[in-house]
PDB file of C-alpha atoms and ligand atoms in Angstrom:
ATOM      1  CA  MET A   1    -144.171-109.319 -93.248  1.00 54.00           C
ATOM      2  CA  ALA A   2    -143.050-112.682 -91.921  1.00 53.00           C
ATOM      3  CA  ALA A   3    -140.189-112.788 -89.458  1.00 57.00           C
ATOM      4  CA  MET A   4    -136.926-111.680 -90.989  1.00 61.00           C
ATOM      5  CA  ALA A   5    -135.370-114.995 -89.988  1.00 62.00           C
ATOM      6  CA  ASP A   6    -137.640-116.635 -92.598  1.00 88.00           C
ATOM      7  CA  ILE A   7    -136.286-114.470 -95.408  1.00 97.00           C
ATOM      8  CA  ARG A   8    -133.028-115.386 -97.064  1.00 97.00           C
ATOM      9  CA  ASN A   9    -133.382-114.720-100.795  1.00 98.00           C
ATOM     10  CA  ILE A  10    -134.740-111.442-102.121  1.00 98.00           C
ATOM     11  CA  VAL A  11    -135.686-110.242-105.599  1.00 98.00           C
ATOM     12  CA  ILE A  12    -136.214-106.495-105.946  1.00 99.00           C
ATOM     13  CA  LEU A  13    -137.849-105.078-109.089  1.00 98.00           C
ATOM     14  CA  THR A  14    -137.237-101.380-109.647  1.00 98.00           C
ATOM     15  CA  GLY A  15    -138.847 -98.961-112.097  1.00 98.00           C
ATOM     16  CA  ALA A  16    -138.681 -95.318-113.077  1.00 97.00           C
ATOM     17  CA  GLY A  17    -140.063 -94.201-109.688  1.00 98.00           C
ATOM     18  CA  VAL A  18    -136.809 -95.143-107.992  1.00 98.00           C
ATOM     19  CA  SER A  19    -134.933 -92.604-110.141  1.00 98.00           C
ATOM     20  CA  ALA A  20    -137.651 -89.912-110.086  1.00 97.00           C
ATOM     21  CA  GLU A  21    -136.136 -88.118-107.093  1.00 98.00           C
ATOM     22  CA  SER A  22    -132.838 -87.948-109.007  1.00 98.00           C
ATOM     23  CA  GLY A  23    -134.638 -85.824-111.601  1.00 96.00           C
ATOM     24  CA  ILE A  24    -135.111 -88.506-114.263  1.00 96.00           C
ATOM     25  CA  ASP A  25    -138.560 -88.435-115.868  1.00 93.00           C
ATOM     26  CA  THR A  26    -140.900 -91.383-115.386  1.00 95.00           C
ATOM     27  CA  PHE A  27    -142.758 -92.675-118.460  1.00 94.00           C
ATOM     28  CA  ARG A  28    -146.424 -92.578-117.535  1.00 93.00           C
ATOM     29  CA  GLY A  29    -148.618 -90.091-115.714  1.00 85.00           C
ATOM     30  CA  GLY A  30    -148.530 -86.301-115.685  1.00 83.00           C
ATOM     31  CA  GLY A  31    -145.210 -84.963-116.983  1.00 85.00           C
ATOM     32  CA  GLY A  32    -144.039 -88.453-117.979  1.00 91.00           C
ATOM     33  CA  LEU A  33    -141.934 -89.046-121.097  1.00 90.00           C
ATOM     34  CA  TRP A  34    -144.808 -90.633-123.005  1.00 87.00           C
ATOM     35  CA  GLU A  35    -146.770 -87.380-122.684  1.00 86.00           C
ATOM     36  CA  LYS A  36    -144.085 -85.626-124.743  1.00 87.00           C
ATOM     37  CA  HIS A  37    -143.137 -88.449-127.139  1.00 90.00           C
ATOM     38  CA  ARG A  38    -145.379 -91.129-128.621  1.00 89.00           C
ATOM     39  CA  VAL A  39    -144.181 -94.648-127.724  1.00 89.00           C
ATOM     40  CA  GLU A  40    -144.866 -95.727-131.305  1.00 88.00           C
ATOM     41  CA  ASP A  41    -142.495 -93.007-132.581  1.00 90.00           C
ATOM     42  CA  VAL A  42    -139.496 -93.690-130.359  1.00 92.00           C
ATOM     43  CA  ALA A  43    -139.632 -97.012-128.516  1.00 94.00           C
ATOM     44  CA  THR A  44    -140.294 -99.753-131.049  1.00 96.00           C
ATOM     45  CA  PRO A  45    -138.045-101.437-133.652  1.00 97.00           C
ATOM     46  CA  GLU A  46    -140.520-100.280-136.303  1.00 96.00           C
ATOM     47  CA  ALA A  47    -140.015 -96.642-135.247  1.00 96.00           C
ATOM     48  CA  PHE A  48    -136.242 -97.062-135.517  1.00 97.00           C
ATOM     49  CA  ALA A  49    -136.556 -98.564-138.995  1.00 96.00           C
ATOM     50  CA  ARG A  50    -138.927 -95.773-140.089  1.00 96.00           C
ATOM     51  CA  ASP A  51    -137.126 -92.745-138.639  1.00 96.00           C
ATOM     52  CA  PRO A  52    -133.748 -93.633-137.111  1.00 96.00           C
ATOM     53  CA  ASP A  53    -132.717 -89.989-136.693  1.00 96.00           C
ATOM     54  CA  LEU A  54    -135.730 -89.220-134.504  1.00 95.00           C
ATOM     55  CA  VAL A  55    -135.084 -92.273-132.312  1.00 96.00           C
ATOM     56  CA  LEU A  56    -131.319 -91.694-132.062  1.00 97.00           C
ATOM     57  CA  ARG A  57    -131.867 -88.037-131.101  1.00 95.00           C
ATOM     58  CA  PHE A  58    -134.386 -89.051-128.408  1.00 95.00           C
ATOM     59  CA  TYR A  59    -131.887 -91.487-126.877  1.00 96.00           C
ATOM     60  CA  ASP A  60    -128.870 -89.167-127.332  1.00 97.00           C
ATOM     61  CA  MET A  61    -130.750 -86.527-125.349  1.00 95.00           C
ATOM     62  CA  ARG A  62    -131.616 -88.954-122.545  1.00 95.00           C
ATOM     63  CA  ARG A  63    -128.120 -90.550-122.512  1.00 97.00           C
ATOM     64  CA  ALA A  64    -126.615 -87.085-122.029  1.00 97.00           C
ATOM     65  CA  ALA A  65    -129.164 -86.147-119.349  1.00 95.00           C
ATOM     66  CA  ILE A  66    -128.692 -89.198-117.118  1.00 96.00           C
ATOM     67  CA  GLN A  67    -124.966 -88.582-116.919  1.00 97.00           C
ATOM     68  CA  GLU A  68    -125.761 -85.304-115.131  1.00 97.00           C
ATOM     69  CA  LYS A  69    -127.954 -86.991-112.513  1.00 98.00           C
ATOM     70  CA  GLU A  70    -126.934 -88.463-109.180  1.00 98.00           C
ATOM     71  CA  PRO A  71    -128.210 -91.474-107.248  1.00 98.00           C
ATOM     72  CA  ASN A  72    -130.737 -90.658-104.520  1.00 98.00           C
ATOM     73  CA  ARG A  73    -131.470 -92.049-101.062  1.00 98.00           C
ATOM     74  CA  ALA A  74    -133.403 -95.015-102.474  1.00 98.00           C
ATOM     75  CA  HIS A  75    -130.448 -96.096-104.651  1.00 98.00           C
ATOM     76  CA  ALA A  76    -128.095 -95.648-101.698  1.00 98.00           C
ATOM     77  CA  ALA A  77    -130.290 -97.742 -99.400  1.00 98.00           C
ATOM     78  CA  LEU A  78    -130.551-100.557-101.949  1.00 98.00           C
ATOM     79  CA  ALA A  79    -126.772-100.495-102.418  1.00 98.00           C
ATOM     80  CA  ARG A  80    -126.380-100.830 -98.668  1.00 98.00           C
ATOM     81  CA  LEU A  81    -128.788-103.771 -98.611  1.00 98.00           C
ATOM     82  CA  ASP A  82    -126.863-105.373-101.477  1.00 98.00           C
ATOM     83  CA  ALA A  83    -123.568-104.966 -99.619  1.00 98.00           C
ATOM     84  CA  GLU A  84    -124.838-106.228 -96.275  1.00 98.00           C
ATOM     85  CA  TRP A  85    -127.534-108.803 -97.053  1.00 98.00           C
ATOM     86  CA  PRO A  86    -126.064-112.269 -96.419  1.00 96.00           C
ATOM     87  CA  GLY A  87    -128.485-114.228 -98.599  1.00 97.00           C
ATOM     88  CA  ASP A  88    -129.087-114.140-102.333  1.00 98.00           C
ATOM     89  CA  LEU A  89    -130.296-110.799-103.623  1.00 98.00           C
ATOM     90  CA  LEU A  90    -130.998-109.576-107.127  1.00 98.00           C
ATOM     91  CA  ILE A  91    -132.017-106.050-108.118  1.00 99.00           C
ATOM     92  CA  VAL A  92    -133.881-106.473-111.406  1.00 99.00           C
ATOM     93  CA  THR A  93    -134.183-102.986-112.797  1.00 98.00           C
ATOM     94  CA  GLN A  94    -136.310-101.869-115.715  1.00 98.00           C
ATOM     95  CA  ASN A  95    -134.342 -98.623-115.677  1.00 98.00           C
ATOM     96  CA  VAL A  96    -131.792 -97.914-118.344  1.00 98.00           C
ATOM     97  CA  ASP A  97    -129.859 -95.445-116.161  1.00 98.00           C
ATOM     98  CA  ASP A  98    -126.829 -96.557-114.118  1.00 98.00           C
ATOM     99  CA  LEU A  99    -127.818 -95.014-110.792  1.00 98.00           C
ATOM    100  CA  HIS A 100    -128.022 -98.330-108.909  1.00 98.00           C
ATOM    101  CA  GLU A 101    -124.416 -99.074-109.898  1.00 98.00           C
ATOM    102  CA  ARG A 102    -123.230 -95.531-109.210  1.00 98.00           C
ATOM    103  CA  ALA A 103    -124.721 -95.822-105.711  1.00 98.00           C
ATOM    104  CA  GLY A 104    -122.564 -98.942-105.251  1.00 98.00           C
ATOM    105  CA  ALA A 105    -124.994-101.822-105.918  1.00 98.00           C
ATOM    106  CA  ARG A 106    -123.370-104.845-107.564  1.00 98.00           C
ATOM    107  CA  ARG A 107    -126.119-107.455-107.885  1.00 98.00           C
ATOM    108  CA  VAL A 108    -128.045-105.564-110.581  1.00 98.00           C
ATOM    109  CA  LEU A 109    -129.671-106.901-113.758  1.00 98.00           C
ATOM    110  CA  HIS A 110    -130.884-104.457-116.436  1.00 98.00           C
ATOM    111  CA  MET A 111    -133.821-106.267-118.025  1.00 98.00           C
ATOM    112  CA  HIS A 112    -134.569-103.353-120.413  1.00 98.00           C
ATOM    113  CA  GLY A 113    -130.906-102.721-121.270  1.00 98.00           C
ATOM    114  CA  THR A 114    -128.845 -99.630-120.591  1.00 97.00           C
ATOM    115  CA  HIS A 115    -128.416 -96.158-122.060  1.00 95.00           C
ATOM    116  CA  LEU A 116    -124.664 -96.420-121.616  1.00 96.00           C
ATOM    117  CA  ASN A 117    -124.212 -99.253-124.103  1.00 97.00           C
ATOM    118  CA  ALA A 118    -124.391 -99.182-127.879  1.00 98.00           C
ATOM    119  CA  TRP A 119    -125.340-102.386-129.654  1.00 98.00           C
ATOM    120  CA  CYS A 120    -123.945-103.119-133.112  1.00 98.00           C
ATOM    121  CA  THR A 121    -126.627-104.653-135.303  1.00 97.00           C
ATOM    122  CA  ALA A 122    -123.896-105.806-137.726  1.00 98.00           C
ATOM    123  CA  CYS A 123    -121.616-107.818-135.388  1.00 98.00           C
ATOM    124  CA  ASP A 124    -123.789-107.998-132.217  1.00 98.00           C
ATOM    125  CA  ALA A 125    -121.050-106.448-130.009  1.00 98.00           C
ATOM    126  CA  ARG A 126    -122.075-104.270-127.074  1.00 98.00           C
ATOM    127  CA  SER A 127    -119.751-101.351-126.312  1.00 98.00           C
ATOM    128  CA  ARG A 128    -119.871 -98.858-123.486  1.00 97.00           C
ATOM    129  CA  TRP A 129    -121.135 -95.614-125.013  1.00 98.00           C
ATOM    130  CA  THR A 130    -121.491 -92.215-123.380  1.00 97.00           C
ATOM    131  CA  GLY A 131    -121.621 -89.902-126.420  1.00 98.00           C
ATOM    132  CA  PRO A 132    -124.170 -89.397-129.201  1.00 98.00           C
ATOM    133  CA  LEU A 133    -125.087 -91.939-131.892  1.00 98.00           C
ATOM    134  CA  ILE A 134    -126.787 -89.531-134.302  1.00 98.00           C
ATOM    135  CA  ASP A 135    -123.669 -89.144-136.502  1.00 98.00           C
ATOM    136  CA  ARG A 136    -123.470 -92.944-136.987  1.00 98.00           C
ATOM    137  CA  PRO A 137    -120.060 -93.497-135.380  1.00 98.00           C
ATOM    138  CA  PRO A 138    -118.324 -96.788-136.254  1.00 98.00           C
ATOM    139  CA  CYS A 139    -118.675 -99.839-134.019  1.00 98.00           C
ATOM    140  CA  PRO A 140    -115.455-100.193-131.948  1.00 98.00           C
ATOM    141  CA  ALA A 141    -115.512-103.958-132.599  1.00 98.00           C
ATOM    142  CA  CYS A 142    -116.150-104.221-136.366  1.00 98.00           C
ATOM    143  CA  GLY A 143    -116.202-100.676-137.756  1.00 98.00           C
ATOM    144  CA  ALA A 144    -119.735-100.905-139.180  1.00 98.00           C
ATOM    145  CA  ARG A 145    -121.877 -97.809-138.819  1.00 98.00           C
ATOM    146  CA  ALA A 146    -124.750 -99.808-137.398  1.00 98.00           C
ATOM    147  CA  LEU A 147    -124.979 -98.873-133.721  1.00 98.00           C
ATOM    148  CA  ARG A 148    -128.294 -98.545-131.880  1.00 98.00           C
ATOM    149  CA  PRO A 149    -129.102 -97.892-128.232  1.00 98.00           C
ATOM    150  CA  ASP A 150    -128.837-101.117-126.210  1.00 98.00           C
ATOM    151  CA  VAL A 151    -132.345-100.773-124.783  1.00 98.00           C
ATOM    152  CA  VAL A 152    -135.356-103.084-125.063  1.00 98.00           C
ATOM    153  CA  TRP A 153    -138.185-101.647-127.130  1.00 97.00           C
ATOM    154  CA  PHE A 154    -141.797-102.828-127.250  1.00 96.00           C
ATOM    155  CA  GLY A 155    -142.020-106.138-129.070  1.00 97.00           C
ATOM    156  CA  GLU A 156    -138.426-107.070-128.184  1.00 98.00           C
ATOM    157  CA  MET A 157    -137.484-109.708-125.640  1.00 98.00           C
ATOM    158  CA  PRO A 158    -136.227-108.312-122.321  1.00 98.00           C
ATOM    159  CA  TYR A 159    -132.783-109.489-121.238  1.00 98.00           C
ATOM    160  CA  GLU A 160    -131.862-112.431-119.008  1.00 98.00           C
ATOM    161  CA  MET A 161    -135.406-113.702-118.451  1.00 98.00           C
ATOM    162  CA  GLU A 162    -134.184-117.193-117.469  1.00 98.00           C
ATOM    163  CA  ARG A 163    -131.968-115.751-114.772  1.00 98.00           C
ATOM    164  CA  ILE A 164    -134.820-113.580-113.493  1.00 98.00           C
ATOM    165  CA  TYR A 165    -137.305-116.466-113.317  1.00 98.00           C
ATOM    166  CA  GLY A 166    -134.609-118.598-111.616  1.00 98.00           C
ATOM    167  CA  ALA A 167    -134.150-115.910-108.969  1.00 98.00           C
ATOM    168  CA  LEU A 168    -137.936-115.595-108.532  1.00 98.00           C
ATOM    169  CA  GLN A 169    -138.196-119.378-107.996  1.00 98.00           C
ATOM    170  CA  ALA A 170    -135.627-119.174-105.205  1.00 98.00           C
ATOM    171  CA  ALA A 171    -136.912-115.961-103.606  1.00 98.00           C
ATOM    172  CA  ASP A 172    -138.526-115.746-100.177  1.00 98.00           C
ATOM    173  CA  LEU A 173    -139.429-112.091-100.720  1.00 98.00           C
ATOM    174  CA  PHE A 174    -140.310-110.134-103.874  1.00 98.00           C
ATOM    175  CA  VAL A 175    -140.269-106.344-103.562  1.00 98.00           C
ATOM    176  CA  SER A 176    -141.474-103.989-106.292  1.00 98.00           C
ATOM    177  CA  ILE A 177    -140.336-100.362-106.092  1.00 98.00           C
ATOM    178  CA  GLY A 178    -141.527 -97.402-108.184  1.00 98.00           C
ATOM    179  CA  THR A 179    -143.022 -99.184-111.169  1.00 98.00           C
ATOM    180  CA  SER A 180    -146.531 -98.729-112.573  1.00 97.00           C
ATOM    181  CA  GLY A 181    -147.036-102.409-113.410  1.00 97.00           C
ATOM    182  CA  ALA A 182    -148.081-101.417-116.925  1.00 96.00           C
ATOM    183  CA  VAL A 183    -145.374-103.225-118.880  1.00 97.00           C
ATOM    184  CA  TYR A 184    -144.981-106.974-119.244  1.00 98.00           C
ATOM    185  CA  PRO A 185    -143.246-109.256-118.499  1.00 98.00           C
ATOM    186  CA  ALA A 186    -142.065-107.276-115.419  1.00 98.00           C
ATOM    187  CA  ALA A 187    -145.689-106.520-114.476  1.00 98.00           C
ATOM    188  CA  GLY A 188    -146.314-110.267-114.187  1.00 98.00           C
ATOM    189  CA  PHE A 189    -143.517-111.011-111.697  1.00 98.00           C
ATOM    190  CA  VAL A 190    -145.737-110.365-108.670  1.00 98.00           C
ATOM    191  CA  ARG A 191    -148.211-113.015-109.839  1.00 98.00           C
ATOM    192  CA  GLU A 192    -145.398-115.499-110.446  1.00 97.00           C
ATOM    193  CA  ALA A 193    -144.109-114.782-106.955  1.00 97.00           C
ATOM    194  CA  ARG A 194    -147.556-115.194-105.383  1.00 96.00           C
ATOM    195  CA  GLU A 195    -148.117-118.483-107.178  1.00 96.00           C
ATOM    196  CA  LEU A 196    -144.784-119.700-105.765  1.00 96.00           C
ATOM    197  CA  GLY A 197    -145.872-118.735-102.243  1.00 96.00           C
ATOM    198  CA  THR A 198    -143.301-115.931-102.028  1.00 97.00           C
ATOM    199  CA  GLN A 199    -144.013-112.901 -99.860  1.00 97.00           C
ATOM    200  CA  THR A 200    -144.641-109.748-101.860  1.00 98.00           C
ATOM    201  CA  LEU A 201    -144.204-106.088-100.948  1.00 98.00           C
ATOM    202  CA  GLU A 202    -144.866-102.979-103.003  1.00 98.00           C
ATOM    203  CA  LEU A 203    -143.215 -99.602-102.335  1.00 98.00           C
ATOM    204  CA  ASN A 204    -144.623 -96.880-104.570  1.00 98.00           C
ATOM    205  CA  LEU A 205    -145.915 -93.338-104.681  1.00 97.00           C
ATOM    206  CA  GLU A 206    -149.266 -94.614-105.933  1.00 97.00           C
ATOM    207  CA  ARG A 207    -150.703 -98.092-106.212  1.00 97.00           C
ATOM    208  CA  SER A 208    -149.480 -99.943-109.307  1.00 96.00           C
ATOM    209  CA  GLN A 209    -151.819-101.722-111.723  1.00 96.00           C
ATOM    210  CA  GLY A 210    -150.995-105.055-110.031  1.00 95.00           C
ATOM    211  CA  SER A 211    -151.299-103.702-106.508  1.00 97.00           C
ATOM    212  CA  ALA A 212    -153.975-106.209-105.489  1.00 97.00           C
ATOM    213  CA  TRP A 213    -151.438-109.028-105.904  1.00 97.00           C
ATOM    214  CA  PHE A 214    -149.135-107.724-103.186  1.00 98.00           C
ATOM    215  CA  ASP A 215    -149.331-108.928 -99.595  1.00 97.00           C
ATOM    216  CA  GLU A 216    -148.452-105.418 -98.479  1.00 98.00           C
ATOM    217  CA  THR A 217    -148.302-101.992-100.138  1.00 98.00           C
ATOM    218  CA  ARG A 218    -146.566 -98.970 -98.639  1.00 98.00           C
ATOM    219  CA  LEU A 219    -147.249 -95.640-100.339  1.00 98.00           C
ATOM    220  CA  GLY A 220    -144.832 -92.698-100.399  1.00 98.00           C
ATOM    221  CA  PRO A 221    -141.689 -91.450-102.116  1.00 98.00           C
ATOM    222  CA  ALA A 222    -138.980 -94.058-102.679  1.00 98.00           C
ATOM    223  CA  GLY A 223    -136.423 -91.770-101.019  1.00 98.00           C
ATOM    224  CA  GLU A 224    -138.288 -92.227 -97.738  1.00 98.00           C
ATOM    225  CA  LEU A 225    -139.839 -95.693 -98.025  1.00 98.00           C
ATOM    226  CA  VAL A 226    -136.783 -97.570 -99.271  1.00 98.00           C
ATOM    227  CA  PRO A 227    -134.290 -96.477 -96.575  1.00 98.00           C
ATOM    228  CA  ALA A 228    -136.894 -97.261 -93.883  1.00 98.00           C
ATOM    229  CA  TRP A 229    -137.549-100.722 -95.340  1.00 98.00           C
ATOM    230  CA  VAL A 230    -133.807-101.444 -95.672  1.00 98.00           C
ATOM    231  CA  ASP A 231    -133.297-100.443 -92.020  1.00 98.00           C
ATOM    232  CA  GLU A 232    -136.001-102.963 -91.100  1.00 97.00           C
ATOM    233  CA  MET A 233    -134.388-105.700 -93.162  1.00 97.00           C
ATOM    234  CA  LEU A 234    -130.908-105.121 -91.758  1.00 97.00           C
ATOM    235  CA  GLY A 235    -132.170-104.615 -88.222  1.00 91.00           C
TER     236      GLY A 235
HETATM  237  C1  BJW B 301    -142.560 -93.103-107.583  1.00 96.79           C
HETATM  238  C2  BJW B 301    -142.001 -91.877-107.431  1.00 96.79           C
HETATM  239  C3  BJW B 301    -141.258 -91.702-106.290  1.00 96.79           C
HETATM  240  C4  BJW B 301    -143.038 -91.794-109.229  1.00 96.79           C
HETATM  241  N1  BJW B 301    -141.125 -92.696-105.416  1.00 96.79           N
HETATM  242  N2  BJW B 301    -142.422 -94.094-106.720  1.00 96.79           N
HETATM  243  C5  BJW B 301    -151.012-106.838-124.267  1.00 96.79           C
HETATM  244  C6  BJW B 301    -151.092-107.435-123.017  1.00 96.79           C
HETATM  245  C7  BJW B 301    -149.949-107.784-122.311  1.00 96.79           C
HETATM  246  C8  BJW B 301    -148.697-107.539-122.832  1.00 96.79           C
HETATM  247  C9  BJW B 301    -148.610-106.939-124.052  1.00 96.79           C
HETATM  248  C10 BJW B 301    -149.748-106.607-124.763  1.00 96.79           C
HETATM  249  N3  BJW B 301    -149.368-106.032-125.931  1.00 96.79           N
HETATM  250  C11 BJW B 301    -148.010-105.986-125.964  1.00 96.79           C
HETATM  251  C12 BJW B 301    -147.543-106.546-124.826  1.00 96.79           C
HETATM  252  C13 BJW B 301    -146.127-106.698-124.440  1.00 96.79           C
HETATM  253  C14 BJW B 301    -145.476-105.368-124.103  1.00 96.79           C
HETATM  254  C15 BJW B 301    -146.309-104.684-123.041  1.00 96.79           C
HETATM  255  O1  BJW B 301    -146.202-104.927-121.866  1.00 96.79           O
HETATM  256  N4  BJW B 301    -147.165-103.732-123.423  1.00 96.79           N
HETATM  257  C16 BJW B 301    -148.020-103.065-122.452  1.00 96.79           C
HETATM  258  C17 BJW B 301    -147.921-101.565-122.649  1.00 96.79           C
HETATM  259  C18 BJW B 301    -149.400-103.630-122.564  1.00 96.79           C
HETATM  260  N5  BJW B 301    -144.171-105.688-123.601  1.00 96.79           N
HETATM  261  C19 BJW B 301    -143.123-105.849-124.415  1.00 96.79           C
HETATM  262  O2  BJW B 301    -143.207-105.684-125.622  1.00 96.79           O
HETATM  263  C20 BJW B 301    -141.847-106.309-123.773  1.00 96.79           C
HETATM  264  N6  BJW B 301    -141.361-107.441-124.428  1.00 96.79           N
HETATM  265  C21 BJW B 301    -142.023-108.598-124.425  1.00 96.79           C
HETATM  266  O3  BJW B 301    -143.111-108.740-123.911  1.00 96.79           O
HETATM  267  O4  BJW B 301    -141.328-109.603-125.008  1.00 96.79           O
HETATM  268  C22 BJW B 301    -141.982-110.838-125.196  1.00 96.79           C
HETATM  269  C23 BJW B 301    -142.244-110.970-126.630  1.00 96.79           C
HETATM  270  C24 BJW B 301    -141.474-110.334-127.539  1.00 96.79           C
HETATM  271  C25 BJW B 301    -141.717-110.500-128.866  1.00 96.79           C
HETATM  272  C26 BJW B 301    -142.755-111.285-129.255  1.00 96.79           C
HETATM  273  C27 BJW B 301    -143.544-111.950-128.323  1.00 96.79           C
HETATM  274  C28 BJW B 301    -143.271-111.793-126.995  1.00 96.79           C
HETATM  275  C29 BJW B 301    -140.768-105.246-123.875  1.00 96.79           C
HETATM  276  C30 BJW B 301    -141.085-104.060-123.047  1.00 96.79           C
HETATM  277  C31 BJW B 301    -140.003-102.981-123.239  1.00 96.79           C
HETATM  278  C32 BJW B 301    -140.294-101.758-122.428  1.00 96.79           C
HETATM  279  N7  BJW B 301    -139.398-100.741-122.820  1.00 96.79           N
HETATM  280  C33 BJW B 301    -139.434 -99.469-122.117  1.00 96.79           C
HETATM  281  C34 BJW B 301    -138.460 -98.482-122.814  1.00 96.79           C
HETATM  282  C35 BJW B 301    -137.016 -98.837-122.474  1.00 96.79           C
HETATM  283  C36 BJW B 301    -136.058 -97.924-123.120  1.00 96.79           C
HETATM  284  C37 BJW B 301    -136.259 -96.482-122.722  1.00 96.79           C
HETATM  285  O5  BJW B 301    -135.993 -96.099-121.568  1.00 96.79           O
HETATM  286  O6  BJW B 301    -136.689 -95.694-123.565  1.00 96.79           O
HETATM  287  O7  BJW B 301    -139.078 -99.654-120.756  1.00 96.79           O
HETATM  288  S1  BJW B 301    -141.071 -98.749-122.031  1.00 96.79           S
HETATM  289  C38 BJW B 301    -140.873 -98.093-120.412  1.00 96.79           C
HETATM  290  O8  BJW B 301    -141.817 -98.736-119.517  1.00 96.79           O
HETATM  291  C39 BJW B 301    -139.475 -98.510-119.963  1.00 96.79           C
HETATM  292  C40 BJW B 301    -139.741 -98.906-118.538  1.00 96.79           C
HETATM  293  O9  BJW B 301    -138.701 -99.757-118.078  1.00 96.79           O
HETATM  294  C41 BJW B 301    -141.084 -99.554-118.588  1.00 96.79           C
HETATM  295  C42 BJW B 301    -141.802 -99.622-117.265  1.00 96.79           C
HETATM  296  O10 BJW B 301    -142.060 -98.340-116.793  1.00 96.79           O
HETATM  297  P1  BJW B 301    -142.007 -98.029-115.237  1.00 96.79           P
HETATM  298  O11 BJW B 301    -140.614 -98.161-114.763  1.00 96.79           O
HETATM  299  O12 BJW B 301    -143.020 -98.815-114.533  1.00 96.79           O
HETATM  300  O13 BJW B 301    -142.336 -96.467-115.231  1.00 96.79           O
HETATM  301  P2  BJW B 301    -143.769 -95.734-115.201  1.00 96.79           P
HETATM  302  O14 BJW B 301    -143.536 -94.341-115.637  1.00 96.79           O
HETATM  303  O15 BJW B 301    -144.787 -96.514-115.900  1.00 96.79           O
HETATM  304  O16 BJW B 301    -144.172 -95.758-113.663  1.00 96.79           O
HETATM  305  C43 BJW B 301    -143.462 -95.024-112.696  1.00 96.79           C
HETATM  306  C44 BJW B 301    -143.949 -95.435-111.326  1.00 96.79           C
HETATM  307  O17 BJW B 301    -143.146 -94.767-110.371  1.00 96.79           O
HETATM  308  C45 BJW B 301    -145.416 -95.066-111.031  1.00 96.79           C
HETATM  309  O18 BJW B 301    -146.054 -96.188-110.432  1.00 96.79           O
HETATM  310  C46 BJW B 301    -145.301 -93.925-110.017  1.00 96.79           C
HETATM  311  O19 BJW B 301    -146.335 -93.961-109.043  1.00 96.79           O
HETATM  312  C47 BJW B 301    -143.990 -94.230-109.370  1.00 96.79           C
HETATM  313  N8  BJW B 301    -143.297 -93.080-108.823  1.00 96.79           N
HETATM  314  N9  BJW B 301    -142.378 -91.091-108.551  1.00 96.79           N
HETATM  315  C48 BJW B 301    -141.761 -93.888-105.701  1.00 96.79           C
HETATM  316  N10 BJW B 301    -140.694 -90.501-106.028  1.00 96.79           N
END
């Protein structure tokens, strides 16, 4: 890593690995969600059109489960960095849980949406939602029974891409934590960063698919690697 004095603006990309030690399943690999549920059945707009009950039940189950989980040491360390880092910082999370926020982080962007919002396909309103959707409750804004989970499925455009690319342009350091690098466009951020001359660091249990693009890779559980890295950054 270059001297800390050279680093002012940081973009941090987080994935399912950052929440794994809180007991939330990752997607890929042994025991991952996609071993138990086919992506094509639950995480595409076509699946929702074909069998909405199956998709709503899948998300109702996960929405209920995440509310029982607690942030871990990695979330806490990132919240501390967010609170104390004097330069620009953006935590771009692919995770649809709210554990970064519950740990106290404020500068968080959910590029794949959030479990705790329902999105009305009739009026486009987003409402905070903690209960089930399977019984087709009415939209709080317009009353239509047309709510879906406010998450980004395959084939849909992730949220706030302009803001993310703006932050990447301005970043001196790009850090990727606990993501497999299997899903675009997030998987491409490291290449964008490299092409811009930004330093890149990967913290992960195992090397991601884009590992070769990182200047440095540190392997281990996020609950250990992230607090140690944050200590380094904050001196
Ligand atoms: C630990 C740990 C510990 C474990 N400590 N680490 C062909 C080529 C290129 C692209 C495409 C293509 N065909 C289609 C595409 C595009 C597609 C895509 O990327 N497909 C690939 C599969 C090839 N992407 C999209 O469709 C995206 N949209 C898009 O591209 O829009 C543009 C567009 C739209 C329309 C037309 C034209 C263009 C949307 C992607 C949406 C992804 N959605 C999901 C579901 C969200 C809702 C839900 O939760 O159900 O998002 S899929 C799932 O994967 C979820 C995650 O956010 C995402 C990434 O997963 P993540 O976080 O990396 O988790 P894992 O499980 O993969 O990895 C966990 C990691 O943690 C591992 O590395 C472990 O080692 C590590 N780990 N324990 C540290 N303790």
